[in-house]
Coordinates of C-alpha atoms in Angstrom, one line a residue:
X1 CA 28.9 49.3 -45.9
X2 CA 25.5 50.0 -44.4
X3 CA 22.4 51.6 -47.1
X4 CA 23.3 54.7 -44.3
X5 CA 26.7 54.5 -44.9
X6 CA 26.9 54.2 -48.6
X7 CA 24.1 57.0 -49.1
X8 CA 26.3 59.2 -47.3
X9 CA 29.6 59.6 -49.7
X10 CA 27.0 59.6 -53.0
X11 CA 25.2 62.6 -51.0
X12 CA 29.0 64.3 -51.0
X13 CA 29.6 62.9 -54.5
X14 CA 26.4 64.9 -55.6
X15 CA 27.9 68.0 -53.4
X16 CA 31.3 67.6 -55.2
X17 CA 29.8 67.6 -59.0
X18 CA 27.6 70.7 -58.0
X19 CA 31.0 72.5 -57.3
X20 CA 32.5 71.8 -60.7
X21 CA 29.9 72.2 -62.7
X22 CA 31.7 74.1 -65.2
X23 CA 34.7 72.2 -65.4
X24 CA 32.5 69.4 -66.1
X25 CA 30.1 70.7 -68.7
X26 CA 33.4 71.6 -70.6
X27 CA 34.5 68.4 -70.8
X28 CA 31.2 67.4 -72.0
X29 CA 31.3 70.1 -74.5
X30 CA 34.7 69.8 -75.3
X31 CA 34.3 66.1 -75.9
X32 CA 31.0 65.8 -77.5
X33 CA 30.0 68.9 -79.2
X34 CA 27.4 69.3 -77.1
X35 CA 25.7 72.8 -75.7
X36 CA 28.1 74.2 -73.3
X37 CA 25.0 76.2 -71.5
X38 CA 22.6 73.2 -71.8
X39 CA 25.3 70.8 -69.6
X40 CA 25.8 73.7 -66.9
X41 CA 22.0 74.1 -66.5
X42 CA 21.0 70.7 -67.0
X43 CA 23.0 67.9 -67.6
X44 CA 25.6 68.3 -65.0
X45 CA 23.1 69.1 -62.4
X46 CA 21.2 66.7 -63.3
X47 CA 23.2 64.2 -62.6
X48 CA 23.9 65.4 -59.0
X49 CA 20.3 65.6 -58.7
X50 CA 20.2 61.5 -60.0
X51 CA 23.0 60.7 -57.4
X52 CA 20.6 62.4 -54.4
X53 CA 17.6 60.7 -55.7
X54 CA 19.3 56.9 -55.3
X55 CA 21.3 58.2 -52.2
X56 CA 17.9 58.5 -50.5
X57 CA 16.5 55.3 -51.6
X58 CA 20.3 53.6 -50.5
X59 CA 18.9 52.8 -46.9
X60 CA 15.6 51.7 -48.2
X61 CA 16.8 48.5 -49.7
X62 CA 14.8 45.6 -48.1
X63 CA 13.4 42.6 -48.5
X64 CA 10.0 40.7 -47.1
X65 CA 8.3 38.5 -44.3
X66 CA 6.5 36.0 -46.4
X67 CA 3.4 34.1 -45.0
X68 CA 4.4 30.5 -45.4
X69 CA 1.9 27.6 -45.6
X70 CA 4.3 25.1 -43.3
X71 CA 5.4 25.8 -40.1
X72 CA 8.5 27.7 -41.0
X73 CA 9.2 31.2 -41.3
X74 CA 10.7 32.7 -44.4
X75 CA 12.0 36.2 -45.5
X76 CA 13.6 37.5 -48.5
X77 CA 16.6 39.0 -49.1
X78 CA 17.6 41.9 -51.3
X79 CA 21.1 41.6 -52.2
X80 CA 23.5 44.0 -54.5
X81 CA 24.3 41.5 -58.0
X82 CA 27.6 42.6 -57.7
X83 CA 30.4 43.9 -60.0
X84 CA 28.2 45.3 -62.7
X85 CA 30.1 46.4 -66.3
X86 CA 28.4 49.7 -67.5
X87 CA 29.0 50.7 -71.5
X88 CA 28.0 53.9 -72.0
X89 CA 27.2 56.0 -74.8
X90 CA 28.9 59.1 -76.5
X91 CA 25.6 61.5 -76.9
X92 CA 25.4 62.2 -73.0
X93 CA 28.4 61.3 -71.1
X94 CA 27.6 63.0 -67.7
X95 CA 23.6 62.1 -67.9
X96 CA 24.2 57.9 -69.1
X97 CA 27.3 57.7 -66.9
X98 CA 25.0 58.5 -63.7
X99 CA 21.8 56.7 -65.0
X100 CA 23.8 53.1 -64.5
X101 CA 26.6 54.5 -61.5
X102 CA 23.8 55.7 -59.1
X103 CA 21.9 53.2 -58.4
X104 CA 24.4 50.3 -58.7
X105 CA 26.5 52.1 -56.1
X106 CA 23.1 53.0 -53.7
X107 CA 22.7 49.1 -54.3
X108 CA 26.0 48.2 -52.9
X109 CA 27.8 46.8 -56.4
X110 CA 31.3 47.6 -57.5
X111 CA 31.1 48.8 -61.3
X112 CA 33.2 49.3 -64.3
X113 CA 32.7 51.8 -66.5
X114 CA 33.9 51.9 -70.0
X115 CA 32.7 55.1 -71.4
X116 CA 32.5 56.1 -75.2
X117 CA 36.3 56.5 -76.8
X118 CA 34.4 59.8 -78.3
X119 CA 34.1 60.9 -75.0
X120 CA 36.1 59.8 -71.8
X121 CA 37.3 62.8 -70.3
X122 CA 33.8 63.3 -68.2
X123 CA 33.9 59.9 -66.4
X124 CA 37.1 60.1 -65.6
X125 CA 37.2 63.3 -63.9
X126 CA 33.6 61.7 -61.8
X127 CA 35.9 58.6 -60.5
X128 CA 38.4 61.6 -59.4
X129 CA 35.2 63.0 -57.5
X130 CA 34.0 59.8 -56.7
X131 CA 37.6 59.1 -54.3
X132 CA 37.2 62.4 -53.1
X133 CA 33.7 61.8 -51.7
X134 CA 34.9 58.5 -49.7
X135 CA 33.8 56.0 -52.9
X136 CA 36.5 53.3 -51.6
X137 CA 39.0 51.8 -54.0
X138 CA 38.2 49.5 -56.3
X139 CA 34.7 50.2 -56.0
X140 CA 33.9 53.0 -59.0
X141 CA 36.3 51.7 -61.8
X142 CA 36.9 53.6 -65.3
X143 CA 38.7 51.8 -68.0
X144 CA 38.5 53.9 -71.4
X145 CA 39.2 52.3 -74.5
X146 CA 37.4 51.4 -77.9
X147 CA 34.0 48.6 -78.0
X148 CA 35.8 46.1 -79.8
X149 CA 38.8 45.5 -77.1
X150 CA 37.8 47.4 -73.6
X151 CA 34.1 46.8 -74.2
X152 CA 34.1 43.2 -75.2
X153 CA 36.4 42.5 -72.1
X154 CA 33.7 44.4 -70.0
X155 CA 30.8 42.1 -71.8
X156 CA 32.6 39.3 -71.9
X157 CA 34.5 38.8 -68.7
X158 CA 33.4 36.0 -66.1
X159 CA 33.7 37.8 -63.1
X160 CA 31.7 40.5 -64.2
X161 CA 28.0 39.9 -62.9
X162 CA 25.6 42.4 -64.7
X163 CA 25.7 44.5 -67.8
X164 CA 24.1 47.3 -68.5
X165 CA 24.1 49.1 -71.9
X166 CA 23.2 52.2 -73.5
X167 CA 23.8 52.4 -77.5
X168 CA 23.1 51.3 -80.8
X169 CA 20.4 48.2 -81.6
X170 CA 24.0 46.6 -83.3
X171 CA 26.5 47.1 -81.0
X172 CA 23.3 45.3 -78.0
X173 CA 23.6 42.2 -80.2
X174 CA 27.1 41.7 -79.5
X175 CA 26.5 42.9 -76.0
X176 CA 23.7 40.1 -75.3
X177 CA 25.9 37.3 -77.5
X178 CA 28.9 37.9 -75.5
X179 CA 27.3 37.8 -71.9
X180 CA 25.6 34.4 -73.1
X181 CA 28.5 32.7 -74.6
X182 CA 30.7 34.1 -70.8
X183 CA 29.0 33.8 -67.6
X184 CA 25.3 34.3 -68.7
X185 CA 25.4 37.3 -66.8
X186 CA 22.2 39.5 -66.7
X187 CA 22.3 42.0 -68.9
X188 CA 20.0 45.6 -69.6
X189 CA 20.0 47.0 -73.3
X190 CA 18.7 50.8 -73.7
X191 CA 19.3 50.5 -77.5
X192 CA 18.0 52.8 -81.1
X193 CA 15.0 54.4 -81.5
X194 CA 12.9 56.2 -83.9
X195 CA 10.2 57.7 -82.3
X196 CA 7.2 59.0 -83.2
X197 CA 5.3 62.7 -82.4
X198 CA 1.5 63.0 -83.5
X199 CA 0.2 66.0 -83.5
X200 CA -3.5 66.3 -83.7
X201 CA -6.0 69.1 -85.4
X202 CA -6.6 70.5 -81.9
X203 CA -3.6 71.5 -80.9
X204 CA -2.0 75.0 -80.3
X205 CA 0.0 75.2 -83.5
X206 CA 2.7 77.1 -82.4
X207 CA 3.3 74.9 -79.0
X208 CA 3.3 72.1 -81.5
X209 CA 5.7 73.6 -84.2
X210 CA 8.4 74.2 -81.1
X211 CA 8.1 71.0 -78.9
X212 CA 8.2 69.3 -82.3
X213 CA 11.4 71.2 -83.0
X214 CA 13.0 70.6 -79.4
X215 CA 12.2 66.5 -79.7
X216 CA 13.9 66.5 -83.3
X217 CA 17.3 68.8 -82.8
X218 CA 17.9 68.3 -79.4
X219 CA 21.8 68.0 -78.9
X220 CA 21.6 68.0 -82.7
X221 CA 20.0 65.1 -83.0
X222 CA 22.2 62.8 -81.3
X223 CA 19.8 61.9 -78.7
X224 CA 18.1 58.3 -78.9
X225 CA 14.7 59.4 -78.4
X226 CA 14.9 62.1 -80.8
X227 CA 11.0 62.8 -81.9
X228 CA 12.5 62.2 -85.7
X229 CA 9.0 60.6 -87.0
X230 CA 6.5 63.4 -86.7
X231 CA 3.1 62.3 -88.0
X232 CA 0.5 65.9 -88.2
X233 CA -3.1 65.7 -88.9
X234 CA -3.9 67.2 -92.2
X235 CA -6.6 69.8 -90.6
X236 CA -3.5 71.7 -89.6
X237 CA -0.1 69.8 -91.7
X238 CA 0.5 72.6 -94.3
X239 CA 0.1 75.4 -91.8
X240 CA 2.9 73.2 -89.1
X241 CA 4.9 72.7 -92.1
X242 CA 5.3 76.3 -92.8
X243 CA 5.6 77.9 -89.2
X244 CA 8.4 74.3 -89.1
X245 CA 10.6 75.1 -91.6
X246 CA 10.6 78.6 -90.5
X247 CA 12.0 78.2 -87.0
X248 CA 14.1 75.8 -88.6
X249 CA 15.6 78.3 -90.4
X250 CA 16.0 80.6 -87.4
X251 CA 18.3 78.0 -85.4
X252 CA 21.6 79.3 -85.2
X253 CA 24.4 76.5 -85.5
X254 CA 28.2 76.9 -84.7
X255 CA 29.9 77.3 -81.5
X256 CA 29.0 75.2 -78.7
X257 CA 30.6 77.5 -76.1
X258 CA 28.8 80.4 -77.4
X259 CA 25.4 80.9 -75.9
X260 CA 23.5 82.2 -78.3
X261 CA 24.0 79.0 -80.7
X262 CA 21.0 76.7 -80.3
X263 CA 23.0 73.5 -82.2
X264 CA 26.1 72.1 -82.2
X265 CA 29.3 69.6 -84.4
X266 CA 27.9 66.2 -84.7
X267 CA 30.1 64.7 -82.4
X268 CA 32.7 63.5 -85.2
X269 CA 33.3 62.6 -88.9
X270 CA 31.9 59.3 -89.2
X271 CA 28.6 60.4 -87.5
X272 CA 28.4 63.9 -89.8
X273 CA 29.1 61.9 -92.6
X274 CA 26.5 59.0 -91.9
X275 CA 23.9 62.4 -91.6
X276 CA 25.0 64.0 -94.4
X277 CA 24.2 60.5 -96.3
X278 CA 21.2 59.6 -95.0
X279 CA 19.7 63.3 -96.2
X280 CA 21.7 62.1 -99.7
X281 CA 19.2 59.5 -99.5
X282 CA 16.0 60.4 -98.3
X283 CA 16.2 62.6 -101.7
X284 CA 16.8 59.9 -103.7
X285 CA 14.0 57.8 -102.3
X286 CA 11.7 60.5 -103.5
X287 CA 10.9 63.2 -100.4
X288 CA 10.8 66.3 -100.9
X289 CA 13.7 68.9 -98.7
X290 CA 12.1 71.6 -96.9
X291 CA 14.9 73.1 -95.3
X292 CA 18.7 72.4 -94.4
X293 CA 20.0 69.3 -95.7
X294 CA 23.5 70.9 -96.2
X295 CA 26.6 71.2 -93.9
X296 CA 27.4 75.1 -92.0
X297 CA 30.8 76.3 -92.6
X298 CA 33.8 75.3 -94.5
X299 CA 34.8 73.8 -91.0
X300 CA 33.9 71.4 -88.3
X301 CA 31.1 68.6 -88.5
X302 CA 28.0 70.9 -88.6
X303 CA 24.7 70.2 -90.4
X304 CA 22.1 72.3 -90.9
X305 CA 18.4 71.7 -89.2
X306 CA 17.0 69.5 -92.1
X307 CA 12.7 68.8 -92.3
X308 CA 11.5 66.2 -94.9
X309 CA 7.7 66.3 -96.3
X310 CA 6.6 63.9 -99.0
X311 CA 7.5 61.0 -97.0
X312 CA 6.3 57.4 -97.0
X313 CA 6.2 55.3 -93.9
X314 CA 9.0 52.5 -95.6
X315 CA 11.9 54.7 -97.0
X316 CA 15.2 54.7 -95.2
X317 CA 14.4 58.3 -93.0
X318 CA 11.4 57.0 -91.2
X319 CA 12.7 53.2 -90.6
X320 CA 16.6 54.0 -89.5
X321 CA 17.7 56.1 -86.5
X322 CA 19.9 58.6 -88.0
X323 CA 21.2 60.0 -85.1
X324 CA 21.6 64.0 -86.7
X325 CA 19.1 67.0 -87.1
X326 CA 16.5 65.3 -90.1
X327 CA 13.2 65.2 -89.7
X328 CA 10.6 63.9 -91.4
X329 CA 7.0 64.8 -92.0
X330 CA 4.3 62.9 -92.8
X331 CA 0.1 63.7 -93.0
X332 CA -2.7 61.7 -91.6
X333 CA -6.5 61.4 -91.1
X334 CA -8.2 59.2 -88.3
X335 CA -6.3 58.3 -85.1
X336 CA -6.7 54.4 -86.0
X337 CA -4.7 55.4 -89.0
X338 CA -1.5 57.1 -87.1
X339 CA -1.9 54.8 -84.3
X340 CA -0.6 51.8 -87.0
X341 CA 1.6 54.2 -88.2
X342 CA 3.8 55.0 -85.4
X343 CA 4.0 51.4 -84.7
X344 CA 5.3 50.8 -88.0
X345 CA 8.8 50.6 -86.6
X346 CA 11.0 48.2 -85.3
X347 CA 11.9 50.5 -82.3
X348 CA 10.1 51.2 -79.3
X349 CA 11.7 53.8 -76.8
X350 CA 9.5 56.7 -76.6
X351 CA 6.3 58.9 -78.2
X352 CA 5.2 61.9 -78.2
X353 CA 0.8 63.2 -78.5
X354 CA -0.2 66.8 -78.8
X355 CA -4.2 67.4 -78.3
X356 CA -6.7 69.0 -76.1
X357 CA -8.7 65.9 -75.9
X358 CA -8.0 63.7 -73.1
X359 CA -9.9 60.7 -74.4
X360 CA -7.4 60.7 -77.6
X361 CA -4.8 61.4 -75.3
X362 CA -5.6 57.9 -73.5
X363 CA -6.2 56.2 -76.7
X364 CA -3.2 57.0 -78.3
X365 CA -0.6 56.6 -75.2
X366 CA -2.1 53.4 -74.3
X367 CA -2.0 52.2 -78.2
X368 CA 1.3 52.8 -78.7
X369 CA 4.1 50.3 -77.9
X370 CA 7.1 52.3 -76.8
X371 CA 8.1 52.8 -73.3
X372 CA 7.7 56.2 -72.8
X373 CA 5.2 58.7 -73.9
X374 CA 4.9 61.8 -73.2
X375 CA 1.5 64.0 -73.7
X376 CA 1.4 67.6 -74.4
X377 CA 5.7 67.5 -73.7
X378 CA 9.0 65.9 -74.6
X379 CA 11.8 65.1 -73.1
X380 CA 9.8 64.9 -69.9
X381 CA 12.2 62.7 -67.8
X382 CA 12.8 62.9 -64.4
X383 CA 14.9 60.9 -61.6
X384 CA 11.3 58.7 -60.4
X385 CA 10.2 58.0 -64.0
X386 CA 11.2 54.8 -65.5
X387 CA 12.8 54.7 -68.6
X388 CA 13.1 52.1 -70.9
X389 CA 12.1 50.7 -74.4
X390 CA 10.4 47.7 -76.1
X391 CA 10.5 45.7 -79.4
X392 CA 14.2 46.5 -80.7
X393 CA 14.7 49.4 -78.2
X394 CA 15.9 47.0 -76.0
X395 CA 14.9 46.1 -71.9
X396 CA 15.1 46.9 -68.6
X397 CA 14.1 50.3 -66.9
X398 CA 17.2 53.3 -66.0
X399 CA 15.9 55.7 -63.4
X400 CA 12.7 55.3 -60.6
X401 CA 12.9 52.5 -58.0
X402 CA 12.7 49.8 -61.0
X403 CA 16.3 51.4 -62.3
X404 CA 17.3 50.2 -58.9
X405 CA 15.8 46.7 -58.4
X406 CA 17.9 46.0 -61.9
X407 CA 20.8 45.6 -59.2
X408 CA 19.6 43.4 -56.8
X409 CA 18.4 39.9 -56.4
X410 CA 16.6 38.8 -54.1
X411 CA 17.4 35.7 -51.5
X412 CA 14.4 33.3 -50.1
X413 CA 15.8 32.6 -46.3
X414 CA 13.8 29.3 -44.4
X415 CA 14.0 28.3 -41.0
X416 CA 11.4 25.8 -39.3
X417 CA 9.2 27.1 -36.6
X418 CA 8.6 24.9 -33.4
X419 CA 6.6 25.3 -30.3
X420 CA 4.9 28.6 -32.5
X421 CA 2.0 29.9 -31.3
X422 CA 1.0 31.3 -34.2
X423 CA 2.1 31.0 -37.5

């Protein structure tokens, strides 16, 4: 199909999610424990708002006249990879599943998607949608099943020609291993993080305490650049602590349909229990529990909002991603100090600054090794920001025009000139 052609259908695929957005946040929420209000205001449109962005940019796709130094003209190319294998994560179905789908499909690939076991139901009500919007056959493919059987086929089939992955740092090692002993297909890793949020003496204490509090229990923690590591200058740490634990405190957890609940069920056992353990520990390592740190109810997997103070920079809270609503806080003094400190870590995805002053601002964002920071906000994504990590976070870019470049490569054409008149 032509860029026209194929921007066309994901504009009706966008116009089909908008009108079952409920239906789809459901699933989401029935799935994944996640906010039932959050997916129907944000995540589901979201992702029709994703589709638009890379249905736009589908006609767009282009290559170059290049200058040569011989008499010959050249020209590049920019052609789809081809069938790309997306693994996708269990922590946002809708809003991972459209990160990789969009703008493999605005780049002309076929894809196959094998979604989390934890949470098919999503993706495979979107390939339903996708048919309906004039995605041809065989072109959007879903194949649910578990990592070590569906997902290894996906990583390690030879017709497959990309991979793209969003999960843990583990599970990106077997990824990367099996598309190098296959095909040596191409492959994209969004992987673990553990990223840090400084706060600094000048800022507004009470914007602090609550973007603090939306970085760290954001879909209950399950999010990968949950602001987990949160570093406060002393001027202003035992007054943050305090005015912390204290909204902390006020989060109501339970029901994810019910719209007054701000958190939600980890999304099952093994993940509440790997929580649950990992709060067992930071108290045996020697920091000292704020708030929370105990599970809600005599049913289902919830946890309560847990903050950790007393903590050093190697114990097992501030190293691992723990993927659950802990977080840990730590004092400092100079910005050279907390600029080693939050690149203590062998993750690199994202980092959050709060200050007035512009020139720390700079400092700090451009000292920082992660590749995302976000200044005075958090969560601050958006369909023309890039998003990716370094170090152990993983590589390659989801969203902007540098999501889709990912799936292309581009051709050198040569032909020789004679009789030119000018070259």
């Amino acid at each position: 199909m032509s860029g026209y052609e194929r921007g066309r259908i994901l504009y009706k695929f966008a116009d089909l999610i908008d009108q079952h957005v409920e239906e789809l946040a459901m699933l989401d929420t029935v799935d994944a424990g996640k906010l039932f209000l959050v997916g129907k205001v944000w995540d589901i449109p979201g992702a029709a708002h994703l589709l638009r962005y890379y249905a736009g940019a589908a006609d767009k796709i282009h290559g170059e006249t290049l200058k040569m130094a011989q008499r010959m003209h050249g020209y590049t190319l920019k052609e789809p990879v081809g069938v790309v294998g997306h693994i996708v994560p269990w922590n946002y179905p809708t809003t991972m599943f459209f990160f990789k789908v969009s703008p493999a499909l605005a780049a002309g690939c076929t894809v196959v998607v094998k979604p989390a076991e934890q949470t098919p139901l999503s993706a495979l009500f979107y390939a339903h949608l996708a048919r309906e919007a004039g995605v041809p056959d065989g072109v959007l493919n879903v194949v649910p099943g578990f990592g070590p059987t569906a997902g290894a086929a996906v990583a390690s089939h030879m017709d497959v020609d990309k991979l793209s992955f969003t999960g843990s740092t583990e599970v990106g090692r077997l990824v990367m291993k099996a598309a190098a002993e296959s095909n040596l297909k191409p492959i994209s890793l969004e992987l673990g993080g553990k990223s840090p949020v400084v706060i600094f003496d000048d800022a507004d204490l009470d914007m602090a305490v609550k973007l603090v509090n939306f970085a760290t229990y954001t879909n209950k923690g399950e999010i990968c650049v949950a602001g987990s590591r949160v570093y406060v200058q002393e001027g202003i740490y035992d007054a943050f602590v305090k005015k912390a634990a204290e909204l902390a405190k006020k989060s109501v957890v339970g029901d994810p349909f019910n719209p007054r609940v701000n958190q939600g069920p980890q999304v099952d056992k093994d993940q509440y229990e790997k929580v649950l353990k990992y709060i067992d520990i930071g108290m045996r390592e020697g920091a000292t529990l704020v708030t929370g740190g105990k599970p809600c109810g005599d049913k289902g997997y919830y946890i309560e909002p847990t903050i950790f103070t007393d903590v050093k920079d190697d114990m097992s809270i501030v190293q691992d991603e723990i993927f659950g609503p802990v977080m840990a806080l730590m004092k400092f003094k100079t910005v050279e100090e907390v600029i080693q400190k939050a690149n203590n870590t062998r993750y690199g995805l994202a980092a959050g600054i709060v200050t007035k002053n512009i020139d720390i601002a700079n400092t700090v964002s451009r000292s920082i090794r992660a590749g995302a920071i976000w200044i005075n906000c958090y969560l601050a994504f958006d369909p023309d920001a890039p998003f990716g990590g370094y170090k152990m976070s993983g590589f390659g870019k989801d969203m902007g025009m540098d999501g889709l470049e990912k799936y292309l490569q581009t051709k050198t054409v040569v032909t020789p000139l004679y009789n030119t008149p000018w070259l």
